[in-house]
Every structure is written in C-alpha cells, then in structure tokens.
Short mmCIF file of C-alpha atoms and ligand atoms in Angstrom, two decimals:
data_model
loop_
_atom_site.label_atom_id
_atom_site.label_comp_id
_atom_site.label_asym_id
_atom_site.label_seq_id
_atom_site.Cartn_x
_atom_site.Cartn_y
_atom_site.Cartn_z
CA UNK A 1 0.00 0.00 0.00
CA UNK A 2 2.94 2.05 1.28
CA UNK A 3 4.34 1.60 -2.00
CA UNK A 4 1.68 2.44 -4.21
CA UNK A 5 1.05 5.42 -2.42
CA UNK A 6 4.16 6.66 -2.81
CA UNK A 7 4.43 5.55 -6.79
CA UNK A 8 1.46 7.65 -7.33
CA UNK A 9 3.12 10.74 -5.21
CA UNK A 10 6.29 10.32 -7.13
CA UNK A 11 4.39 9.85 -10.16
CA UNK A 12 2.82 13.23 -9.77
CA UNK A 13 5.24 15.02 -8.44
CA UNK A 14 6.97 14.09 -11.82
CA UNK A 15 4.51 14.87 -14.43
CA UNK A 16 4.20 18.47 -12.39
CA UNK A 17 7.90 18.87 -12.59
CA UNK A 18 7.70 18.06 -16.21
CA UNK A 19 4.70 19.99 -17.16
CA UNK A 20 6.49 23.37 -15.18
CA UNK A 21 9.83 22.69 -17.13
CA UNK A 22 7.90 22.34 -20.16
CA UNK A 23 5.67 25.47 -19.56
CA UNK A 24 8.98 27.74 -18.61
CA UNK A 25 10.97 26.09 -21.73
CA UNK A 26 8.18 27.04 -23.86
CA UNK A 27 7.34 30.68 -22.49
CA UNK A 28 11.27 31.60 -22.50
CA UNK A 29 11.11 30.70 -26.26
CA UNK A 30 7.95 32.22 -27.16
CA UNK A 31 8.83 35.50 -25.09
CA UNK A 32 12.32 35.19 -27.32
CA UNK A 33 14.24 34.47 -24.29
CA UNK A 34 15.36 31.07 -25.43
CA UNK A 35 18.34 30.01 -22.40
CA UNK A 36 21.92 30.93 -23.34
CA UNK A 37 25.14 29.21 -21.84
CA UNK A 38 26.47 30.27 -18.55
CA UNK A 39 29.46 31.86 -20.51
CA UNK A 40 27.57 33.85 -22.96
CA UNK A 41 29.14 36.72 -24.64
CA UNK A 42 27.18 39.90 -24.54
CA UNK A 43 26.98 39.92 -28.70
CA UNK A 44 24.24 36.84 -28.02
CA UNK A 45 22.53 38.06 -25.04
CA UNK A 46 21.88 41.57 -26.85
CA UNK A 47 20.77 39.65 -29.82
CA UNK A 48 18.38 38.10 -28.00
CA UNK A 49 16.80 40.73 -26.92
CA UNK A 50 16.71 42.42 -30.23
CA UNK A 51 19.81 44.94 -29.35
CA UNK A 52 22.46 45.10 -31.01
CA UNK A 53 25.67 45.80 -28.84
CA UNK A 54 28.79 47.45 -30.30
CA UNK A 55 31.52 49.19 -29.68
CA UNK A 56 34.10 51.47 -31.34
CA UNK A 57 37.19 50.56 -33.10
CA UNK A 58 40.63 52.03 -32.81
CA UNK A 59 41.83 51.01 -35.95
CA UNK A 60 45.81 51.51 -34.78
CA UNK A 61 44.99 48.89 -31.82
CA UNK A 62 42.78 47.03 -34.37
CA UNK A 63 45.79 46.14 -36.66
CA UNK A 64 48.64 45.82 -34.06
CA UNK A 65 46.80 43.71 -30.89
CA UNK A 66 45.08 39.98 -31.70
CA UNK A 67 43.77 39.94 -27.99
CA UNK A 68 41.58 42.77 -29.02
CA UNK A 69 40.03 41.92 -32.33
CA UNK A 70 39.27 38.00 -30.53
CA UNK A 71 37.41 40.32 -28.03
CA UNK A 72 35.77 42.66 -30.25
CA UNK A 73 34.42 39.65 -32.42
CA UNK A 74 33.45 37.65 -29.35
CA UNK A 75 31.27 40.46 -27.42
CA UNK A 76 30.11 42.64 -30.51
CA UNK A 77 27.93 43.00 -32.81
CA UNK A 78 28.43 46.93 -34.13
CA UNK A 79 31.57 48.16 -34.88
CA UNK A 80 31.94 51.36 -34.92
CA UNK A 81 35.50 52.91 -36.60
CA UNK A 82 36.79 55.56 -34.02
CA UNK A 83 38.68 57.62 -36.79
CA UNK A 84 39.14 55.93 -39.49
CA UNK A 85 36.18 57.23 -41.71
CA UNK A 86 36.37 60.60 -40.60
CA UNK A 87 37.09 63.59 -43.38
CA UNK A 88 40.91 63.98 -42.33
CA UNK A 89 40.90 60.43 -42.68
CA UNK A 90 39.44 59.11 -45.70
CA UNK A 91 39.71 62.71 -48.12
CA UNK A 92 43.20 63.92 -46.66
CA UNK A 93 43.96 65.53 -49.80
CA UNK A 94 41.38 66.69 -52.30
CA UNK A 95 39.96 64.47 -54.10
CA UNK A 96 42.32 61.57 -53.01
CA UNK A 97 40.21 59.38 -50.99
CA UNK A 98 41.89 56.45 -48.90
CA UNK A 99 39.19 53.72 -47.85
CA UNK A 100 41.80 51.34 -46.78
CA UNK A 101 41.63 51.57 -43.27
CA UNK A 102 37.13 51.28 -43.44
CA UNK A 103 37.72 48.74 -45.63
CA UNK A 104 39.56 46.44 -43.41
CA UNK A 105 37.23 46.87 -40.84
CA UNK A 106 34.55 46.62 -42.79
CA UNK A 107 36.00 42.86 -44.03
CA UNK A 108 36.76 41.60 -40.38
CA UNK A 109 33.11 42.87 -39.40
CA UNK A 110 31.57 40.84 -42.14
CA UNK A 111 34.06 37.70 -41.70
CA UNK A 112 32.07 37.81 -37.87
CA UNK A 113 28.70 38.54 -38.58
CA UNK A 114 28.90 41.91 -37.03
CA UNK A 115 27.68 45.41 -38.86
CA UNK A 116 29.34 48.60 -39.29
CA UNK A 117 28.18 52.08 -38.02
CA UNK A 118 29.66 54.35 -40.37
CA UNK A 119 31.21 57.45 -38.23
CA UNK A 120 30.84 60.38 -38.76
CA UNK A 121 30.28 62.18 -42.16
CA UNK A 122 30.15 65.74 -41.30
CA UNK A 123 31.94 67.08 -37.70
CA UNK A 124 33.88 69.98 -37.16
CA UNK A 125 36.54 67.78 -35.77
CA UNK A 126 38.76 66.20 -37.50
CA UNK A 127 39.08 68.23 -40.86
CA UNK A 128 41.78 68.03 -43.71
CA UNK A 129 43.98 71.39 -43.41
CA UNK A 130 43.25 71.83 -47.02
CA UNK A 131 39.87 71.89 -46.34
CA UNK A 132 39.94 74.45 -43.14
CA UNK A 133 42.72 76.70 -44.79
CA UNK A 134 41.27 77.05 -47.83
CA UNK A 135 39.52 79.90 -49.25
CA UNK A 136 36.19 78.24 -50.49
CA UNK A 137 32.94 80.26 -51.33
CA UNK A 138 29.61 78.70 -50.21
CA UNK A 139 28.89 77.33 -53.22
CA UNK A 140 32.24 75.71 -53.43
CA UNK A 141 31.90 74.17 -49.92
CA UNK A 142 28.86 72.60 -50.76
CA UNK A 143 30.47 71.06 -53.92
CA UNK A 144 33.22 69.47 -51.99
CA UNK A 145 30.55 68.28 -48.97
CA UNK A 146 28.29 66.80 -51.64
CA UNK A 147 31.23 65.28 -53.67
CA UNK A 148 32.31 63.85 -49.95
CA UNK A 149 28.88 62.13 -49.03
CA UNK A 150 28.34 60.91 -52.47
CA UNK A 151 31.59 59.11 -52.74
CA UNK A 152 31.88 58.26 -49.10
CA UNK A 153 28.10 57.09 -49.03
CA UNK A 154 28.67 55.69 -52.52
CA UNK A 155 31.73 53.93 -52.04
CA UNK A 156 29.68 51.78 -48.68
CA UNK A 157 26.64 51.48 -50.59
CA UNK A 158 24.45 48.73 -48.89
CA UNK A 159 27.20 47.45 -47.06
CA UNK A 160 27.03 50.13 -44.14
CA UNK A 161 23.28 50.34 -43.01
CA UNK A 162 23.35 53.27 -40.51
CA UNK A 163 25.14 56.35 -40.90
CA UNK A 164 26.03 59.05 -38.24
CA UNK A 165 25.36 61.91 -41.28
CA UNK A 166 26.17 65.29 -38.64
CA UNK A 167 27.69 65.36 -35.32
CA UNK A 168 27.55 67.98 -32.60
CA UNK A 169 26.24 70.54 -34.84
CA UNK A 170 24.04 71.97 -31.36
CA UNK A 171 25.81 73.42 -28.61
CA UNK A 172 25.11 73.64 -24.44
CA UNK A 173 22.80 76.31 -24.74
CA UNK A 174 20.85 74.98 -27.63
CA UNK A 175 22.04 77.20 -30.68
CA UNK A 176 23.57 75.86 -33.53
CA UNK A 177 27.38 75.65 -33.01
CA UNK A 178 29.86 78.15 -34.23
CA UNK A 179 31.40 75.37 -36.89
CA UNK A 180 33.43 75.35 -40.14
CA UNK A 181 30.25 74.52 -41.73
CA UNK A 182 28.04 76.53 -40.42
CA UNK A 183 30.10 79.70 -41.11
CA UNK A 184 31.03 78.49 -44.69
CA UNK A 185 27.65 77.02 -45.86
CA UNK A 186 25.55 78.67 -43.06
CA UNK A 187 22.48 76.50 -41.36
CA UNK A 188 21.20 74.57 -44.29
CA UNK A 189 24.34 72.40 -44.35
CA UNK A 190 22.25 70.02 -42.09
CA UNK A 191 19.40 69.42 -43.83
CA UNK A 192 21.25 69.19 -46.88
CA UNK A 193 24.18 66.79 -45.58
CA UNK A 194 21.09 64.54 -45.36
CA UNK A 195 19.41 64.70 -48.35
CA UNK A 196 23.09 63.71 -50.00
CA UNK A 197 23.70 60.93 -47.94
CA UNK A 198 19.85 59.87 -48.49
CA UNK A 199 20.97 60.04 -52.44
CA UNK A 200 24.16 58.13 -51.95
CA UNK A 201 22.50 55.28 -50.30
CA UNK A 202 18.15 55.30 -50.18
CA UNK A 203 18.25 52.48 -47.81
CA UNK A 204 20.89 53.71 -45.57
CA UNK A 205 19.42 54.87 -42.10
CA UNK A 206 20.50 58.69 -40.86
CA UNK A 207 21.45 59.83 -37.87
CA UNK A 208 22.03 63.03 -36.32
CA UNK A 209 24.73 61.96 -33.21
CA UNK A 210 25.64 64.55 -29.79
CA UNK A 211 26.49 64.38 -26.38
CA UNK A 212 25.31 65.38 -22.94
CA UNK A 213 21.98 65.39 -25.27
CA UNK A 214 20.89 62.30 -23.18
CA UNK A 215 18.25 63.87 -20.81
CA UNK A 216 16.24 66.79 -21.00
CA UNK A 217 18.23 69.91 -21.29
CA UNK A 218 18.28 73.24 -23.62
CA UNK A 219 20.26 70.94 -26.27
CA UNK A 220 18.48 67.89 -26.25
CA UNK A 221 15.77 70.91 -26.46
CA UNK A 222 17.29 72.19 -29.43
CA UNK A 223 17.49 68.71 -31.04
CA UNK A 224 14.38 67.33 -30.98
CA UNK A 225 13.54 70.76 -32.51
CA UNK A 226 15.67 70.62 -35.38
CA UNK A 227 14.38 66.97 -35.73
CA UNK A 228 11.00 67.81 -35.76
CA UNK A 229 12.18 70.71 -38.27
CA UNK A 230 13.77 68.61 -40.75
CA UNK A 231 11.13 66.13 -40.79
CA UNK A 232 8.16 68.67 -41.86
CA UNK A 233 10.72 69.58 -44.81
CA UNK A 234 10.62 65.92 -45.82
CA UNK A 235 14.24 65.92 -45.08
CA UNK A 236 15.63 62.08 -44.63
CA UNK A 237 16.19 61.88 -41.10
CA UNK A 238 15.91 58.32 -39.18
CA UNK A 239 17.41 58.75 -35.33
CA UNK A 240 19.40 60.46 -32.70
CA UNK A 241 22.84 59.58 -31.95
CA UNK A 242 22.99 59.73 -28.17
CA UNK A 243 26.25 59.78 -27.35
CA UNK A 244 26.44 59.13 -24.08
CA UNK A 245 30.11 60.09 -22.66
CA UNK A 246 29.13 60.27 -19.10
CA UNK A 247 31.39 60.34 -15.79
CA UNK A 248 30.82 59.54 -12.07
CA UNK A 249 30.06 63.54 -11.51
CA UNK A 250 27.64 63.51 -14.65
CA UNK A 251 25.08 61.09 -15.27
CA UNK A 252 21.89 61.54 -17.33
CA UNK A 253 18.82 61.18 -14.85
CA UNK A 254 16.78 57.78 -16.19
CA UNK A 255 13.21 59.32 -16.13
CA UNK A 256 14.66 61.79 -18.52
CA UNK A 257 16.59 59.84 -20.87
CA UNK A 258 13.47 57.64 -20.84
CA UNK A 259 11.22 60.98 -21.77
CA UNK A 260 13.67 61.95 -24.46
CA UNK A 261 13.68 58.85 -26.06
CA UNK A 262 9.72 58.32 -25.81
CA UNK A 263 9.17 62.44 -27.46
CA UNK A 264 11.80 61.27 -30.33
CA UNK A 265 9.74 57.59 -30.68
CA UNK A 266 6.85 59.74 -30.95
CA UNK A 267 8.04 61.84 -34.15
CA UNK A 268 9.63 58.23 -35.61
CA UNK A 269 12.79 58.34 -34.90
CA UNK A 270 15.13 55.58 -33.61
CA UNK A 271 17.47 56.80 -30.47
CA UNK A 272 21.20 54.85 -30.64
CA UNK A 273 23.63 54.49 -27.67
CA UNK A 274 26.30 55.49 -29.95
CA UNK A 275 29.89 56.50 -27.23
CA UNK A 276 28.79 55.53 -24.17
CA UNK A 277 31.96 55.67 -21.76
CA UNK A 278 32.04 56.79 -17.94
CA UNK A 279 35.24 57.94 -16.72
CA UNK A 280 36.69 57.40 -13.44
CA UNK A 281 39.01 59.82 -11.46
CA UNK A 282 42.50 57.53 -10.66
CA UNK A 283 42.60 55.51 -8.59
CA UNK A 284 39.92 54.33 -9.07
CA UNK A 285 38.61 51.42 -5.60
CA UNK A 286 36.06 49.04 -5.52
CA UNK A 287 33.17 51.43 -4.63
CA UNK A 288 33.84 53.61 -8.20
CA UNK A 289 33.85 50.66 -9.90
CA UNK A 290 30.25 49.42 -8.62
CA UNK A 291 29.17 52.91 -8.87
CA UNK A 292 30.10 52.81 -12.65
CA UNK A 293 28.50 49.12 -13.06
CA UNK A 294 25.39 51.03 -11.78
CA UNK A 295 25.05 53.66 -14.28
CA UNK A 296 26.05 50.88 -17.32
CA UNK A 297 23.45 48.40 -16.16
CA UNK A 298 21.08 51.78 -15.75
CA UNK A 299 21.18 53.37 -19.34
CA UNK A 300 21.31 49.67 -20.59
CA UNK A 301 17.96 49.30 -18.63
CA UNK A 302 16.52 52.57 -19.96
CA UNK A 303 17.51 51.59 -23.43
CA UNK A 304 15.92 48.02 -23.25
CA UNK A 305 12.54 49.40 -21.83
CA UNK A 306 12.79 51.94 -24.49
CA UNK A 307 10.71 51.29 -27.95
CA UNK A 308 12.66 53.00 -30.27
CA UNK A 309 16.61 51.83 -29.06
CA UNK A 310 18.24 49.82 -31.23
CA UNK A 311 21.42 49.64 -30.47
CA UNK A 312 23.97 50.06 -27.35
CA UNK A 313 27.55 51.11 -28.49
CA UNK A 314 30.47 51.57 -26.32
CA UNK A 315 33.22 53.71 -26.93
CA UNK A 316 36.04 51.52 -26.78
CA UNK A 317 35.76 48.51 -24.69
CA UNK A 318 38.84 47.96 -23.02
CA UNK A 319 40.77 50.43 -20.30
CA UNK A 320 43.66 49.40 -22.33
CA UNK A 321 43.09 52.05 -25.49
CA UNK A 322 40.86 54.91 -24.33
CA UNK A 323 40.77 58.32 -25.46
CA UNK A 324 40.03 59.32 -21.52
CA UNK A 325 43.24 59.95 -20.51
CA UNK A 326 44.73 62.08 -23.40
CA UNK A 327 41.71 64.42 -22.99
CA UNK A 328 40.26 64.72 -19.91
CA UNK A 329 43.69 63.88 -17.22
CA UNK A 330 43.29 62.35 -14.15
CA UNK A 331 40.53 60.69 -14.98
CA UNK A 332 40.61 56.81 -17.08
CA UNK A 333 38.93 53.35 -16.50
CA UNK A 334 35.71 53.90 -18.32
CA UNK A 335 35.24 50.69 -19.88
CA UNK A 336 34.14 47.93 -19.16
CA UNK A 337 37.27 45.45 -19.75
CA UNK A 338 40.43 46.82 -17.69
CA UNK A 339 43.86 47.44 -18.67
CA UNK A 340 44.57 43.76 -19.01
CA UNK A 341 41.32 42.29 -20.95
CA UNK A 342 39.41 41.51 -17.63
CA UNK A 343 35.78 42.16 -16.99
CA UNK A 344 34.78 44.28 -14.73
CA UNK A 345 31.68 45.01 -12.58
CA UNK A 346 30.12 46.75 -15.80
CA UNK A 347 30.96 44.24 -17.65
CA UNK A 348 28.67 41.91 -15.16
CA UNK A 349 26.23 44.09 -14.65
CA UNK A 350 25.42 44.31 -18.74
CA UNK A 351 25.97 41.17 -18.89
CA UNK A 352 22.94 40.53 -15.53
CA UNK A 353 21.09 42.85 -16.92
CA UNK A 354 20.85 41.30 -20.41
CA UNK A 355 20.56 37.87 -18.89
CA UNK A 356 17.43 39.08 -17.51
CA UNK A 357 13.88 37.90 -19.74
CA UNK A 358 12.05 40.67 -19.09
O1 G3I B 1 46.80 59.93 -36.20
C1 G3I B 1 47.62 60.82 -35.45
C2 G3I B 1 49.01 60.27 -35.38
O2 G3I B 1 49.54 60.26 -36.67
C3 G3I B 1 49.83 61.17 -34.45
O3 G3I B 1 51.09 60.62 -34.28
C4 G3I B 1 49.15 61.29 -33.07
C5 G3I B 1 49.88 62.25 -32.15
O4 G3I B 1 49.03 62.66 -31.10
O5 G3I B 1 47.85 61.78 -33.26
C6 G3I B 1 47.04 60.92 -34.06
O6 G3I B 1 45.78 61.45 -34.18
C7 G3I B 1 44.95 61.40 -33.04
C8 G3I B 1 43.72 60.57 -33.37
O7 G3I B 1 42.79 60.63 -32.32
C9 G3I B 1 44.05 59.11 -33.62
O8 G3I B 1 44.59 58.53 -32.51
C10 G3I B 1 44.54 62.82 -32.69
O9 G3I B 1 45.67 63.53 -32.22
C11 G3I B 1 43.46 62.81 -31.64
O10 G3I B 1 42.98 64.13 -31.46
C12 G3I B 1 42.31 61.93 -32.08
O11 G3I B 1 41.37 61.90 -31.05
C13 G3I B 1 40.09 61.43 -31.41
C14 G3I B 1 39.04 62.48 -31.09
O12 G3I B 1 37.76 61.97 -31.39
C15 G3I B 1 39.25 63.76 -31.88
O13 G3I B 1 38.42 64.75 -31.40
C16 G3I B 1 39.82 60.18 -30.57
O14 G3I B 1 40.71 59.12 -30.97
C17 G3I B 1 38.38 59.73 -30.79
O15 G3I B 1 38.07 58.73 -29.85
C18 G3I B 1 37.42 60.90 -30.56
O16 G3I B 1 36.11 60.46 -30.86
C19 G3I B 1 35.04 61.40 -30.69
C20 G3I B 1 33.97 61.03 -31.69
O17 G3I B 1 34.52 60.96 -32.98
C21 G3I B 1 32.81 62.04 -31.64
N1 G3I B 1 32.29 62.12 -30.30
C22 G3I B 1 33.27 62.39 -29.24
C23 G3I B 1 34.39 61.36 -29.29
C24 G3I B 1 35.37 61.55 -28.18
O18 G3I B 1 36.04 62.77 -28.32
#
C-alpha cells in the first residue's frame, strides 16, 4: 500500500515537474528568451533581446593587438571605426580618398557577422587642413561636402546600413554651433548633408549623433527641434545619436533619458547608444567601480525598456586604449574590460542585466 502510495506521489510530483519545465521552456522561447550558456558573450545576449551591442574601433589597436580583435568579435555585434572614416581620414587631400583603413574593418566585421556604423560624415573635428585653410565660397563648400557624401556614401553602398550623417552641430545652450560649416555654408548644411547621404545610399538609415543630449536639457531641447524641423521639410532623417560620454560627476537622470527617447519615438525616430563611456578619477577602488557598473546596467535598462533603441555602443571597450586619458587627465577606466582584458563590474552588470527575460 505504502508503495503504491508513494508511486502515485512520485508519479505526480513528476509529471508536475515536467509539465512546469515544459511550460517555462516554452514561455522563454515564445517571449524570445530562449536560455543561453552560462558563458555567454554579450553579442548573443543583446541579440536576443533584439539589441544590437557594439563598440568602437581604434583602428591603430585594431591592426597591431590579436587579444583585441578576438574580443571585439566575441562580445560585438556593431563596430563602430573611431577615426578611421572621418574627413581627415578618408579625403586627406582633395579628391584623393583612402578607404583602406574602413575597408579592413569593414572585411573583419563581415568575416564575424557583425555590422558597421559608419562614423561620422560631417563634424567639425577632425578636418583636412586643405579643407579648413582654404579659401572656399559657399557654393564651393557645398560642392566638396556633396562630392564627400556621395563618394563616401557611394563607395559603402548597402554594405554600411546606418550612418552618423552630422555630429555635434548643437551646442550647451541649444544654438547651432559656431562650426566650419556653419560659417562656410551657413544653417542649411544640415538638412542638406542629409538629403546627399539619403541620395548616396536610399536604404541607408540617418542619424544626427551629440552628447550630454541624453536627458532633457536646452540641447536635447534644441534637437528634438531641429528633428521635428527637418522632418516637416521631408528631409531624410531616421534617429538620434545619443552619445552618451558620461562620468561619475555627470550622469543623465533615467526618467529623462526615458522621456527623451519616448518624445523622439513619438516623431519616428530611432534613439542609438552610440559612445557611451564613464570615466573614473584615478585611482579608481572598488566602490567607483560598482558605482560605474550602476550607471552601465542603468542606461542599458533605460535603453531596453525603451521602444525606439536599437542599439547600445560603447566607446572603446577595453581600459587598455581609451581616449580618456589624453583628454580629460586624471581621470581613465571607463570601460568595461580593464587594462589587461578583464571584466569588470560593468561588464557583469550588462551582462545581468541582459541575462534578464524581461
Ligand atoms: O593619427 C595621429 C598620429 O599620426 C599622431 O602621431 C598622433 C599624435 O598625437 O595623433 C594621431 O591622431 C589622433 C587621433 O585621435 C588618432 O589617434 C589625434 O591627435 C586625436 O585628437 C584623435 O582623437 C580622437 C578624437 O575623437 C578627436 O576629437 C579620438 O581618438 C576619438 O576617440 C574621438 O572620438 C570622438 C567622436 O569621434 C565624436 N564624439 C566624441 C568622441 C570623443 O572625443
């Protein structure tokens, strides 16, 4: 009797066990969240979740350090080229364009199933001295723009999907930025950088990329302006670039960057994580480091709940090869792999956060 009894107890609590396992198996894959390995690069969590993770690529580092392109191809998805396709880069004389260095990125991102981010085609960084020391009339500056996105556009046609077209054209206070551009071409260099890069490539997506535009502010302001502007001119705008270069004494409040990227959903656009960074003052201890896991796994959060965020770039990924230290001294560690390649608490906390179904 004993024995019976407890076949049928065992027997049920079997066919419950089953029918739960079952039931979570199938709701993780029909909510997408299909389980992943315990060591699961954050390339495949992202993708699971419908983000695509990148980072940017120092193409020096790139062609000199194996470690880092098996870690870039391992964790990412985007690749973004730090300098490479900028104007000094790729027109550094006139007319004499060198692709070489997007190129080879370009091959290694295809060879690994990742995507480029093409960066950036108008800044006021960056320039060719022939460019900035010449004497060029409006009309003249436009050629040579238009020539530039054409060929640059042309040259990557359907083989680079998103494009940052202008970056940092607003400043702090919301007015449009005392730039090359604007003072050679005057404002309409914006709308029109677009409409060429829309004619270079149709199917290309646009975006318009800044920092410290991540919450609500008098640029961010500005920006959703100008958005909203270019968009009732039928000018071929897709997203915002949000840069997101943040530090432990400056970080975006969530409820805002959520607001901003809900008003931009709400004209159509697409919002991109395109820099994000967060600097450290050195030495850095144990408590700045979970302080900056905090803020990743928060903006990562913000982005995920968000609609309208596609993608979650880093820029750079190792403490290793930063452009922290040259510019801003004192201050480093803003990545989330240190010095030697090793994760660190933001590395974890994407990496928990993105583990996470829902
Ligand atoms: O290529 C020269 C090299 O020939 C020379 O020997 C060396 C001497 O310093 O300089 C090299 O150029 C440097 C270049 O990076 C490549 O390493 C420039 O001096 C340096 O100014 C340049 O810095 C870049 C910076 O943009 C320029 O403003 C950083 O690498 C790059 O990370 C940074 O990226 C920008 C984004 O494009 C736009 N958003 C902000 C972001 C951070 O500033």
């Amino acid at each position: 009797m004993m024995g019976l009894a407890y076949r049928i107890t065992y027997g049920r609590w079997l066919v419950l066990t089953l029918t739960a396992l079952a039931f979570t198996v199938l709701l993780a894959v029909c909510t997408g969240c299909p389980p992943l390995p315990e060591d699961a690069p954050l390339r495949d969590l992202a993708q699971r979740k419908k983000l695509l993770i990148g980072t940017s690529v120092d193409e020096t580092v790139f062609n000199a350090d194996p470690q880092y392109r098996e870690i870039l191809a391992r964790e990412f998805m985007i690749l973004t080229p730090e300098n490479a396709m900028k104007f000094e880069r790729i027109q550094p004389e006139p007319s004499r364009y060198d692709f070489s260095q997007g190129d080879a990125l370009l091959a290694f991102a295809d060879a690994n199933g990742m995507t480029v981010h093409g960066h950036t085609l108008l800044w006021h960084r960056q320039l060719p001295g022939w460019l900035t020391q010449g004497d060029f009339s409006p009309e003249q500056l436009k050629t040579i723009l238009r020539t530039h996105i054409h060929t640059v556009v042309g040259h990557y046609n359907a083989r680079i999907a998103l494009w940052d077209v202008v970056s940092e054209a607003i400043d702090d206070e919301g007015q449009l930025r005392d730039t090359f551009w604007l003072r050679g071409i005057g404002p309409d260099y914006i709308a029109l950088a677009f409409q060429w890069a829309h004619e270079a490539d149709p199917q290309a997506r646009l975006l318009y990329n800044d920092y410290a535009n991540e919450g609500l502010n008098k640029k961010s302001d500005a920006i959703y302006r100008l958005m909203r502007d270019l968009q009732r001119r039928k000018v071929p705008v897709h997203g915002v670039g949000l840069q997101m270069h943040l530090s432990s004494e400056y970080i975006p409040d969530t409820e805002e960057l959520a607001r901003n990227m809900q008003r931009l959903d709400e004209l159509g656009l697409e919002v991109h994580i395109t820099e994000m960074d967060v600097r450290l003052r050195e030495p850095t201890g144990p408590e700045a480091l979970a302080k900056q896991a905090k803020i990743y796994r928060n903006m990562l959060d913000t982005c995920l709940a968000a609609d309208n965020c596609r993608s979650f770039a880093m820029w750079g990924f190792t403490d290793r090869y930063s452009w922290i230290p040259d510019f801003f001294p004192g201050w480093g560690a803003a990545l989330p792999f240190d010095e030697q390649f090793l994760p660190k608490p933001a590395y974890r906390a994407l990496v928990e956060r993105l583990r996470r179904c829902f």
